[in-house]
Amino acid sequence: MRKDFAHDLAMAVPVVVPDARGLTPADLDGYAADLSRVPDVSSVSAPSGTFVGGNKVGPPAGATGFADGSAFLTVYSIAPLFSQASDTQLTRLHQVGGPAGRSVEMAGVVQVNRDSVAAVTDRLPLVLGLMAVITLVLLFLLTGSVVLPVKALVCNVLSLSAAFGALVWIFQDGHLGALGTTPSGTLVANMPVLLFCIAFGLSMDYEVFLVARIREYWLASGAARPATPTRPKRMPPTTRAWRSGWPARGG
């Protein structure tokens, strides 16, 4: 399929010239020719024709034209999606100067993935900082201890790091293929964020449940040592309430 049908729309990069008023066909042809010289570009469909390797080889192949003063082109790529090659290609496409110095905008799967990663990483320090501060403050208010909140946060970070390492080792690097896993070579940007939120929330919940029970026993008895081995034997009220609602959740 890939050999006989080289134009995979999922791998295409739509290019828009928002302000194409006053541009001549020669301006767009020169721009399309420059785009077609970028490595791993199979062809570029421009309003006046299709370009391959800097040369015009035929009529437009579709997904191109003019509308409302804007010009549309389509860059067809052979670089695999979510690969280093596709990311490098997108960078080189952006480096090609627009027709007659006009600004251009690009879309497509690779561009959306890049924008998503940028949106996540730009706010990641703020989000992680807020999560750490809120966790430390709440656990401090619960226990009155400085060490326990730090211990809980460090242990959760270590366990999540191991989980992400296993995720990369199995699904991204392709290990354990004998079990039927399919290596992708990359991870979709939103999946680590989703897994982090779920895993961190659940692990911190149970940390609070156990610490709350230990504190209850310690306040009742005043004995520190017996409190720790006793904690799994009796669940705190929060855990009992959660478990009582489990059947209603479909479990």
CSV table of C-alpha atoms in Angstrom, one decimal:
chain,number,residue,atom,x,y,z
A,1,MET,CA,0.0,0.0,0.0
A,2,ARG,CA,2.7,2.5,0.9
A,3,LYS,CA,4.7,1.6,-2.2
A,4,ASP,CA,1.8,2.0,-4.6
A,5,PHE,CA,0.1,4.9,-2.8
A,6,ALA,CA,2.8,7.3,-1.7
A,7,HIS,CA,0.5,10.1,-0.7
A,8,ASP,CA,-0.6,9.3,2.8
A,9,LEU,CA,-2.9,12.1,4.0
A,10,ALA,CA,-2.1,11.3,7.6
A,11,MET,CA,1.6,12.1,6.9
A,12,ALA,CA,0.8,15.2,4.8
A,13,VAL,CA,1.6,18.7,6.1
A,14,PRO,CA,-1.0,21.3,5.0
A,15,VAL,CA,0.6,24.7,4.5
A,16,VAL,CA,-1.5,28.0,4.6
A,17,VAL,CA,-0.4,31.4,3.4
A,18,PRO,CA,-2.9,33.5,5.3
A,19,ASP,CA,-2.3,36.7,3.3
A,20,ALA,CA,-1.8,35.6,-0.3
A,21,ARG,CA,-3.2,38.8,-1.9
A,22,GLY,CA,-0.8,40.2,-4.5
A,23,LEU,CA,1.2,37.0,-4.8
A,24,THR,CA,1.9,35.9,-8.4
A,25,PRO,CA,1.9,32.2,-9.5
A,26,ALA,CA,5.7,32.5,-9.8
A,27,ASP,CA,5.9,33.3,-6.1
A,28,LEU,CA,3.9,30.3,-5.1
A,29,ASP,CA,5.7,28.1,-7.6
A,30,GLY,CA,9.1,29.1,-6.2
A,31,TYR,CA,7.9,28.4,-2.6
A,32,ALA,CA,6.5,25.0,-3.6
A,33,ALA,CA,9.7,24.1,-5.4
A,34,ASP,CA,11.8,25.0,-2.3
A,35,LEU,CA,9.5,22.9,-0.1
A,36,SER,CA,9.8,19.9,-2.4
A,37,ARG,CA,13.6,19.9,-2.0
A,38,VAL,CA,13.3,19.2,1.7
A,39,PRO,CA,14.5,15.6,2.5
A,40,ASP,CA,11.7,13.0,2.8
A,41,VAL,CA,9.2,15.2,0.9
A,42,SER,CA,7.7,13.1,-1.9
A,43,SER,CA,5.9,16.0,-3.6
A,44,VAL,CA,4.2,19.4,-3.0
A,45,SER,CA,0.8,20.2,-4.4
A,46,ALA,CA,0.5,23.9,-5.2
A,47,PRO,CA,-2.3,25.9,-7.0
A,48,SER,CA,-0.4,25.8,-10.3
A,49,GLY,CA,0.9,22.3,-10.2
A,50,THR,CA,2.8,19.5,-8.4
A,51,PHE,CA,6.5,19.8,-7.6
A,52,VAL,CA,9.0,17.0,-7.0
A,53,GLY,CA,12.6,17.7,-6.1
A,54,GLY,CA,12.3,21.4,-7.1
A,55,ASN,CA,10.7,20.7,-10.5
A,56,LYS,CA,7.2,21.0,-11.7
A,57,VAL,CA,6.0,17.6,-12.8
A,58,GLY,CA,2.3,17.9,-13.4
A,59,PRO,CA,-1.0,19.5,-12.5
A,60,PRO,CA,-2.1,20.0,-8.9
A,61,ALA,CA,-2.6,16.8,-7.0
A,62,GLY,CA,-5.5,18.1,-4.9
A,63,ALA,CA,-5.8,19.8,-1.5
A,64,THR,CA,-4.6,23.1,-2.8
A,65,GLY,CA,-6.0,26.4,-4.1
A,66,PHE,CA,-7.1,29.9,-3.0
A,67,ALA,CA,-9.9,30.9,-0.7
A,68,ASP,CA,-10.7,34.2,1.0
A,69,GLY,CA,-7.4,35.7,0.1
A,70,SER,CA,-5.4,32.8,1.4
A,71,ALA,CA,-3.4,30.2,-0.5
A,72,PHE,CA,-3.3,26.5,0.4
A,73,LEU,CA,-0.6,24.0,-0.4
A,74,THR,CA,0.0,20.4,0.7
A,75,VAL,CA,3.4,18.8,1.4
A,76,TYR,CA,3.3,15.0,1.0
A,77,SER,CA,5.9,13.3,3.2
A,78,ILE,CA,7.3,9.8,3.5
A,79,ALA,CA,8.8,10.3,7.0
A,80,PRO,CA,7.1,8.1,9.5
A,81,LEU,CA,4.8,9.8,12.0
A,82,PHE,CA,6.1,10.5,15.5
A,83,SER,CA,9.7,9.9,14.4
A,84,GLN,CA,12.8,12.0,14.6
A,85,ALA,CA,12.8,12.1,10.8
A,86,SER,CA,9.3,13.7,10.7
A,87,ASP,CA,10.2,16.2,13.4
A,88,THR,CA,13.4,17.2,11.6
A,89,GLN,CA,11.5,17.5,8.4
A,90,LEU,CA,8.9,19.8,9.9
A,91,THR,CA,11.7,22.0,11.3
A,92,ARG,CA,13.2,22.3,7.8
A,93,LEU,CA,9.9,23.1,6.3
A,94,HIS,CA,9.5,26.0,8.7
A,95,GLN,CA,13.0,27.2,7.8
A,96,VAL,CA,11.9,27.6,4.1
A,97,GLY,CA,11.1,31.3,3.6
A,98,GLY,CA,7.5,32.1,2.7
A,99,PRO,CA,6.5,33.3,-0.8
A,100,ALA,CA,7.6,36.9,-1.2
A,101,GLY,CA,8.4,37.1,2.5
A,102,ARG,CA,4.8,36.3,3.6
A,103,SER,CA,4.2,34.4,6.8
A,104,VAL,CA,3.0,30.8,6.6
A,105,GLU,CA,1.2,28.4,8.9
A,106,MET,CA,1.5,24.6,9.0
A,107,ALA,CA,-0.8,21.9,10.3
A,108,GLY,CA,-1.0,18.2,10.2
A,109,VAL,CA,-0.4,15.4,12.7
A,110,VAL,CA,3.3,16.2,13.3
A,111,GLN,CA,2.6,19.9,13.8
A,112,VAL,CA,-0.2,19.2,16.2
A,113,ASN,CA,2.0,16.8,18.2
A,114,ARG,CA,4.8,19.4,18.4
A,115,ASP,CA,2.3,22.0,19.6
A,116,SER,CA,0.9,19.6,22.2
A,117,VAL,CA,4.3,18.8,23.5
A,118,ALA,CA,5.2,22.5,23.7
A,119,ALA,CA,2.0,23.3,25.5
A,120,VAL,CA,2.6,20.5,28.1
A,121,THR,CA,6.3,21.3,28.7
A,122,ASP,CA,5.8,25.0,28.9
A,123,ARG,CA,3.5,24.6,31.9
A,124,LEU,CA,5.0,21.5,33.4
A,125,PRO,CA,7.3,23.2,36.0
A,126,LEU,CA,4.3,25.3,37.3
A,127,VAL,CA,2.0,22.3,37.5
A,128,LEU,CA,4.6,20.1,39.3
A,129,GLY,CA,5.5,22.9,41.7
A,130,LEU,CA,1.8,23.4,42.6
A,131,MET,CA,1.3,19.7,43.1
A,132,ALA,CA,4.3,19.4,45.3
A,133,VAL,CA,3.4,22.4,47.4
A,134,ILE,CA,-0.3,21.3,47.8
A,135,THR,CA,0.8,17.8,48.7
A,136,LEU,CA,3.3,18.9,51.3
A,137,VAL,CA,0.9,21.4,52.9
A,138,LEU,CA,-2.0,18.9,53.1
A,139,LEU,CA,0.1,16.1,54.5
A,140,PHE,CA,1.7,18.5,57.0
A,141,LEU,CA,-1.7,19.7,58.2
A,142,LEU,CA,-2.8,16.0,58.5
A,143,THR,CA,0.2,14.7,60.3
A,144,GLY,CA,2.0,17.7,61.8
A,145,SER,CA,5.2,16.2,60.5
A,146,VAL,CA,7.8,17.6,58.1
A,147,VAL,CA,9.5,14.3,57.3
A,148,LEU,CA,6.3,12.3,56.4
A,149,PRO,CA,5.2,14.7,53.6
A,150,VAL,CA,8.6,14.8,52.1
A,151,LYS,CA,8.9,11.0,52.3
A,152,ALA,CA,5.6,10.5,50.7
A,153,LEU,CA,6.4,12.8,47.8
A,154,VAL,CA,9.9,11.3,47.2
A,155,CYS,CA,8.5,7.7,47.3
A,156,ASN,CA,5.8,8.6,44.8
A,157,VAL,CA,8.2,10.3,42.4
A,158,LEU,CA,10.5,7.3,42.6
A,159,SER,CA,7.7,4.8,41.9
A,160,LEU,CA,6.4,6.9,39.0
A,161,SER,CA,9.9,7.2,37.5
A,162,ALA,CA,10.2,3.4,37.6
A,163,ALA,CA,6.7,3.1,35.9
A,164,PHE,CA,7.6,5.5,33.2
A,165,GLY,CA,10.9,3.7,32.6
A,166,ALA,CA,9.1,0.4,32.2
A,167,LEU,CA,6.7,2.1,29.8
A,168,VAL,CA,9.5,3.4,27.6
A,169,TRP,CA,11.5,0.2,27.8
A,170,ILE,CA,8.5,-2.0,26.7
A,171,PHE,CA,6.4,0.1,24.3
A,172,GLN,CA,8.9,2.7,23.0
A,173,ASP,CA,12.1,0.7,22.8
A,174,GLY,CA,10.2,-2.5,21.8
A,175,HIS,CA,11.4,-4.9,24.5
A,176,LEU,CA,9.2,-7.9,25.5
A,177,GLY,CA,8.0,-8.2,21.9
A,178,ALA,CA,7.5,-12.0,22.5
A,179,LEU,CA,4.5,-11.0,24.6
A,180,GLY,CA,2.8,-9.4,21.7
A,181,THR,CA,3.7,-5.7,22.3
A,182,THR,CA,4.2,-3.5,19.3
A,183,PRO,CA,7.0,-0.9,19.6
A,184,SER,CA,6.0,2.5,18.5
A,185,GLY,CA,9.3,4.3,18.8
A,186,THR,CA,7.7,7.1,20.7
A,187,LEU,CA,5.0,7.9,23.2
A,188,VAL,CA,2.0,10.2,22.5
A,189,ALA,CA,2.4,13.3,24.5
A,190,ASN,CA,-0.9,13.2,26.4
A,191,MET,CA,-0.5,9.6,27.6
A,192,PRO,CA,2.4,10.2,30.1
A,193,VAL,CA,0.5,13.1,31.5
A,194,LEU,CA,-2.7,11.1,31.9
A,195,LEU,CA,-0.9,8.2,33.5
A,196,PHE,CA,1.0,10.5,35.8
A,197,CYS,CA,-2.2,12.1,37.1
A,198,ILE,CA,-4.0,8.8,37.7
A,199,ALA,CA,-1.0,7.0,39.3
A,200,PHE,CA,0.0,10.0,41.4
A,201,GLY,CA,-3.5,10.6,42.6
A,202,LEU,CA,-4.2,7.0,43.5
A,203,SER,CA,-0.8,6.4,45.2
A,204,MET,CA,-1.1,9.6,47.2
A,205,ASP,CA,-4.7,8.7,48.2
A,206,TYR,CA,-3.5,5.4,49.7
A,207,GLU,CA,-0.6,7.2,51.4
A,208,VAL,CA,-3.1,9.5,53.1
A,209,PHE,CA,-5.3,6.5,54.1
A,210,LEU,CA,-2.5,4.7,55.7
A,211,VAL,CA,-0.9,7.7,57.4
A,212,ALA,CA,-4.3,8.8,58.7
A,213,ARG,CA,-4.9,5.4,60.3
A,214,ILE,CA,-1.4,5.4,61.9
A,215,ARG,CA,-2.1,8.9,63.3
A,216,GLU,CA,-5.5,7.8,64.6
A,217,TYR,CA,-3.9,4.9,66.5
A,218,TRP,CA,-1.1,7.1,67.8
A,219,LEU,CA,-3.4,9.8,69.1
A,220,ALA,CA,-5.6,7.1,70.8
A,221,SER,CA,-2.8,5.1,72.4
A,222,GLY,CA,0.2,7.5,72.5
A,223,ALA,CA,2.4,4.5,71.4
A,224,ALA,CA,4.4,5.1,68.3
A,225,ARG,CA,5.8,1.6,67.6
A,226,PRO,CA,2.6,-0.4,67.7
A,227,ALA,CA,0.9,2.1,65.4
A,228,THR,CA,2.8,1.1,62.3
A,229,PRO,CA,2.2,-2.7,62.3
A,230,THR,CA,-1.5,-2.0,63.2
A,231,ARG,CA,-2.3,0.2,60.3
A,232,PRO,CA,-3.2,-2.5,57.7
A,233,LYS,CA,-5.6,-4.2,60.1
A,234,ARG,CA,-8.1,-1.4,60.3
A,235,MET,CA,-8.9,1.0,57.6
A,236,PRO,CA,-9.6,4.6,58.3
A,237,PRO,CA,-13.1,6.1,57.7
A,238,THR,CA,-12.1,7.5,54.4
A,239,THR,CA,-11.1,4.1,53.1
A,240,ARG,CA,-14.3,2.5,54.4
A,241,ALA,CA,-16.3,5.2,52.7
A,242,TRP,CA,-14.5,4.6,49.4
A,243,ARG,CA,-14.9,0.9,49.6
A,244,SER,CA,-18.6,1.1,50.4
A,245,GLY,CA,-19.1,3.1,47.2
A,246,TRP,CA,-17.2,0.6,45.1
A,247,PRO,CA,-20.2,-1.5,43.9
A,248,ALA,CA,-21.9,1.7,42.8
A,249,ARG,CA,-18.9,2.4,40.6
A,250,GLY,CA,-19.5,-0.7,38.6
A,251,GLY,CA,-16.8,-2.8,40.4
